[in-house]
Short mmCIF file of C-alpha atoms in Angstrom, two decimals:
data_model
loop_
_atom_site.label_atom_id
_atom_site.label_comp_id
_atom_site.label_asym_id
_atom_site.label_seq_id
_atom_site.Cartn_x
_atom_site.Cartn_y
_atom_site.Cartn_z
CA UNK A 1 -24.16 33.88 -26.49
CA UNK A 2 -26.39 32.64 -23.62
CA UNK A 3 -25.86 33.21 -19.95
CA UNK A 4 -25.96 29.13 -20.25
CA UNK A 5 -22.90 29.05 -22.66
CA UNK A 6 -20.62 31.82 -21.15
CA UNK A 7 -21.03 29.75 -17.40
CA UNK A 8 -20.31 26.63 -18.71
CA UNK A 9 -17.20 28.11 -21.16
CA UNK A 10 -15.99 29.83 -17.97
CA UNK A 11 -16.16 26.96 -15.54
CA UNK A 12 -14.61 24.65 -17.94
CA UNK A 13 -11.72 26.94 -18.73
CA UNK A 14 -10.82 27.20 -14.77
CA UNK A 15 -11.29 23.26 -14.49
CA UNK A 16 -9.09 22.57 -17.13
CA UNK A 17 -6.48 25.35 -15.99
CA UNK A 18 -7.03 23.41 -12.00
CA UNK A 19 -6.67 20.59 -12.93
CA UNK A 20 -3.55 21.43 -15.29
CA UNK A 21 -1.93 23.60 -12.12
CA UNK A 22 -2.84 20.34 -9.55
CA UNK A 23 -1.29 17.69 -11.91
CA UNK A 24 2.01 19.65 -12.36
CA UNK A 25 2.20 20.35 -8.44
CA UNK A 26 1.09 16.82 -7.47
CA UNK A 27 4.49 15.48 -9.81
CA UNK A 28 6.60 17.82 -8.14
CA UNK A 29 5.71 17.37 -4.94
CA UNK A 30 5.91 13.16 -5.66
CA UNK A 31 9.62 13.80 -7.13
CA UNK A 32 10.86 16.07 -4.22
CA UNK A 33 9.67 13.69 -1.45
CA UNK A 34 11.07 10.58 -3.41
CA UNK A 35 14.10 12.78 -3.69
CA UNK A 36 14.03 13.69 -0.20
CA UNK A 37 13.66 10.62 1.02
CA UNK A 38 16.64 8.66 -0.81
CA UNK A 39 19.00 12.15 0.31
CA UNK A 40 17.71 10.61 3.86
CA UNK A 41 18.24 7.18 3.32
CA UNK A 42 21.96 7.94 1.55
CA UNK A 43 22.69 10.36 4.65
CA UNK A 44 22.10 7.50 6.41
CA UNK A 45 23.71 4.60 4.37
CA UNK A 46 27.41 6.89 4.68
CA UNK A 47 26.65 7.52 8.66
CA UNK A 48 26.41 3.78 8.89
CA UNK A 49 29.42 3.11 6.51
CA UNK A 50 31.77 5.39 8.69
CA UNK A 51 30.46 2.80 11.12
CA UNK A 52 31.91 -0.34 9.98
CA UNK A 53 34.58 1.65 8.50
CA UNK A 54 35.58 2.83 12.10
CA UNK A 55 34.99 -1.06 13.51
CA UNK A 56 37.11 -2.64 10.86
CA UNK A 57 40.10 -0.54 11.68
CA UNK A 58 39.64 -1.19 15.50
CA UNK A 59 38.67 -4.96 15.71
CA UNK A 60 37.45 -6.37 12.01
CA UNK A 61 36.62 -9.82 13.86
CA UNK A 62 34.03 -7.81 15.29
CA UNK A 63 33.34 -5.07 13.08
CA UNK A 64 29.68 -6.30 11.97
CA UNK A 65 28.71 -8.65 14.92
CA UNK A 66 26.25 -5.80 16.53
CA UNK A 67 24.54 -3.99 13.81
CA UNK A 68 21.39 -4.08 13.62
CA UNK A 69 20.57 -6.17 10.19
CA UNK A 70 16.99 -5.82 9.91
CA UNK A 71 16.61 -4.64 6.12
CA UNK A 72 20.24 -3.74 6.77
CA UNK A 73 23.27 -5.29 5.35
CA UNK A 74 27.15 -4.86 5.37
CA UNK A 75 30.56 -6.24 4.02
CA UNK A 76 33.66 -5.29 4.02
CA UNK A 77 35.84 -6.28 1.56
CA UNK A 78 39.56 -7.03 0.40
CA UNK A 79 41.14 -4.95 -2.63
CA UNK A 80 39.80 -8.00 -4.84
CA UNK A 81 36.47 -8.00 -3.94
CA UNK A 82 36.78 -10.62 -1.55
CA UNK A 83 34.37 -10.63 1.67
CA UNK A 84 36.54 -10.90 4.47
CA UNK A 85 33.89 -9.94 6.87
CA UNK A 86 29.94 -9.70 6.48
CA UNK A 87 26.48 -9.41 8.92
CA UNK A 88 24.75 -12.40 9.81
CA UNK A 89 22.16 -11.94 6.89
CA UNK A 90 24.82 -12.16 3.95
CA UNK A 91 27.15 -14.21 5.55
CA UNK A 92 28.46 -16.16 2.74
CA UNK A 93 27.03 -14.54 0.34
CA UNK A 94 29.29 -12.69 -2.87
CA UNK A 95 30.53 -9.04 -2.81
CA UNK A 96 27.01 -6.73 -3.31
CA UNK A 97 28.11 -4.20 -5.21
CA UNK A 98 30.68 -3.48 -7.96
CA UNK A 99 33.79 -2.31 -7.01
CA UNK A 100 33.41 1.81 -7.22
CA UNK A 101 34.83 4.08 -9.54
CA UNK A 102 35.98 6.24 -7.75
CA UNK A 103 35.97 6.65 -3.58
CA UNK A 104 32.55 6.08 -3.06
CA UNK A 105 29.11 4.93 -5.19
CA UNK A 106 25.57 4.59 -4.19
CA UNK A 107 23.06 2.80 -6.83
CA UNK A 108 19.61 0.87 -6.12
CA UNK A 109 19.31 -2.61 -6.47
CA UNK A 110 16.57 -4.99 -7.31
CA UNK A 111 18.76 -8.06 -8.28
CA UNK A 112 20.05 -8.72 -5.00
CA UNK A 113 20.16 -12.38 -3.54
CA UNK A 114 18.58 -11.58 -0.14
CA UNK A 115 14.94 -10.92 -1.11
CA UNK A 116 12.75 -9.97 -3.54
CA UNK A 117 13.16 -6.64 -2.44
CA UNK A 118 14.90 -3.40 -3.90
CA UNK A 119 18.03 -2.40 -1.40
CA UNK A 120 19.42 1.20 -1.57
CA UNK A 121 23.57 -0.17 -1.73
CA UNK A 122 26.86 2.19 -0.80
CA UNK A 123 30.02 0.99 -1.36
CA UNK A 124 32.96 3.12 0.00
CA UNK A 125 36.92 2.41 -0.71
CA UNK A 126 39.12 3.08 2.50
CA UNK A 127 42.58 2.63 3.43
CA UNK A 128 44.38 0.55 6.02
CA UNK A 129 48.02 0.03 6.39
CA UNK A 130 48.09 -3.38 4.17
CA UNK A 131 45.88 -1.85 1.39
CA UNK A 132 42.50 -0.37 0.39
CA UNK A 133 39.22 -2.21 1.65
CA UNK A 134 35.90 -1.58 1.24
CA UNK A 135 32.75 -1.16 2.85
CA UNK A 136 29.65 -2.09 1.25
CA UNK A 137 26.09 -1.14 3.32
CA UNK A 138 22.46 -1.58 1.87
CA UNK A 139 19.27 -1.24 3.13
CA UNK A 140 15.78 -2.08 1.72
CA UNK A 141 13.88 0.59 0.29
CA UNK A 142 10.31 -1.11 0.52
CA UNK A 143 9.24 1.36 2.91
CA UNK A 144 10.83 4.34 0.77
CA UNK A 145 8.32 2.85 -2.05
CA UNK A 146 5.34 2.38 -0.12
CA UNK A 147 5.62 6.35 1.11
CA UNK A 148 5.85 7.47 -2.74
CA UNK A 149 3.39 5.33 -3.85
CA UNK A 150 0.60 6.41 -1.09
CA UNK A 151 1.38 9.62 -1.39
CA UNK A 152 0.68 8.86 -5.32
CA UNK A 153 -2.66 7.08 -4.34
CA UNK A 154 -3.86 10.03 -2.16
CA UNK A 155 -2.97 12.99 -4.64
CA UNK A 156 -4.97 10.93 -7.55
CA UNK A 157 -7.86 10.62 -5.29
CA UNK A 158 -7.50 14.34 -3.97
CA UNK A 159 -7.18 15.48 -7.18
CA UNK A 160 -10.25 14.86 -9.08
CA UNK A 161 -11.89 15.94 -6.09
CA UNK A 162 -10.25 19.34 -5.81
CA UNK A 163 -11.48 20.03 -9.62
CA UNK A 164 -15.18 19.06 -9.25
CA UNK A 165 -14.79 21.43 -6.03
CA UNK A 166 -13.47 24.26 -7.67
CA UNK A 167 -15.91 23.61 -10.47
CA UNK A 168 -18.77 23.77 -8.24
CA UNK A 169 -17.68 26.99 -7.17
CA UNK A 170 -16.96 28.57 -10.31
CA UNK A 171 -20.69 27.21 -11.96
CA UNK A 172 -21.69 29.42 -8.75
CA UNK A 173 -20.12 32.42 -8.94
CA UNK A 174 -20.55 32.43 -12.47
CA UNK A 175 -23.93 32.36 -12.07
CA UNK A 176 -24.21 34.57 -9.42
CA UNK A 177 -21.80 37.52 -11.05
CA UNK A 178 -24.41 36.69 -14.64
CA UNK A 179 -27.78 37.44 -12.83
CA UNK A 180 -27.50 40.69 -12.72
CA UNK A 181 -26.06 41.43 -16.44
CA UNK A 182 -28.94 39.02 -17.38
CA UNK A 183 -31.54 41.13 -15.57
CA UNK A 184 -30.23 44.07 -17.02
CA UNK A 185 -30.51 42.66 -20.69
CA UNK A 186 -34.09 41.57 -20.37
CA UNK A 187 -34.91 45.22 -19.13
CA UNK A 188 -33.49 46.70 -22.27
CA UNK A 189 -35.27 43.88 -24.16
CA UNK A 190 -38.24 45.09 -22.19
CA UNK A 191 -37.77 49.10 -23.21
CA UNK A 192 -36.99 48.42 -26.60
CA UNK A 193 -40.64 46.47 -26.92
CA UNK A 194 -42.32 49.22 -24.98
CA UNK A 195 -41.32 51.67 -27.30
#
């Protein structure tokens, strides 16, 4: 086999292997920073929650009346899904979420009637002396998306790039490591002619 042949066998085998190694790191690191971001967001969703929770025990006139509601909702509602009490921005507007299962759910929603947006929802079950009520709390997760998705964009354009680099260094060192086997084949080519 030629010098030619083995460099180009070699450097294909460690682009292939690269860019194998890259793709499988670039999904994980996509999934555990989408993952990391909802724990965030959900951290933040039941901090929030204990909130209104806390307000609508006190004073539920004025539990929601200073949140801020900027890609923010919340409701609180009666054991029948009723909204007895909601932010400016939903005011009026049906229960937005289903009643839980069991004390507490968290789902993401696309079909909500605020936006066209997708809103990351929690709706907790809590006591009060006349029954349970429930706080529901959502926030849109446009900005959530946009992070995954240019961290997508940048590892696909990173990616291709860090295989054509690595292949430029393997054709090299390939090369590099074969001169000298290929000088010492031509000078037993050479003594086997001389003789």
């Amino acid at each position: 086999m030629s010098r030619h042949a083995i460099r180009w066998r070699i450097t294909a085998f460690a682009a292939v292997i690269a860019a194998i190694v890259l793709a499988l790191a670039g999904v994980v690191v996509v999934v555990l920073v989408q993952r990391q971001l909802v724990d965030n967001l959900d951290r933040s969703l039941e901090q929030r929650a204990d909130q209104v929770e806390a307000l609508a025990l006190d004073d539920p006139s004025a539990a929601l009346a200073n949140l801020d509601i900027e890609d923010r909702f919340a409701q609180v509602l009666a054991e029948d899904g009723t909204v007895l009490y909601a932010t400016d921005n939903v005011n009026g507007v049906a229960a937005l979420a289903p009643m839980p299962s069991g004390r507490q759910d968290t789902t993401t929603r696309d079909d909500l009637p605020l936006e066209d947006d997708a809103y990351r929802v929690l709706i907790r079950r809590f006591e009060i002396s006349s029954g349970d009520r429930f706080v529901v709390v959502g926030e849109n997760i446009d900005d959530l998306r946009d992070t995954v998705r240019a961290l997508t964009i940048t590892l696909a354009i990173v990616f291709p790039l860090s295989v054509a680099a690595l292949a430029v260094v393997v054709w090299g060192l390939v090369g590099r490591t074969l001169r000298p086997v290929e000088a010492i084949r031509a000078e037993v080519a050479g003594i086997g002619l001389d003789q």
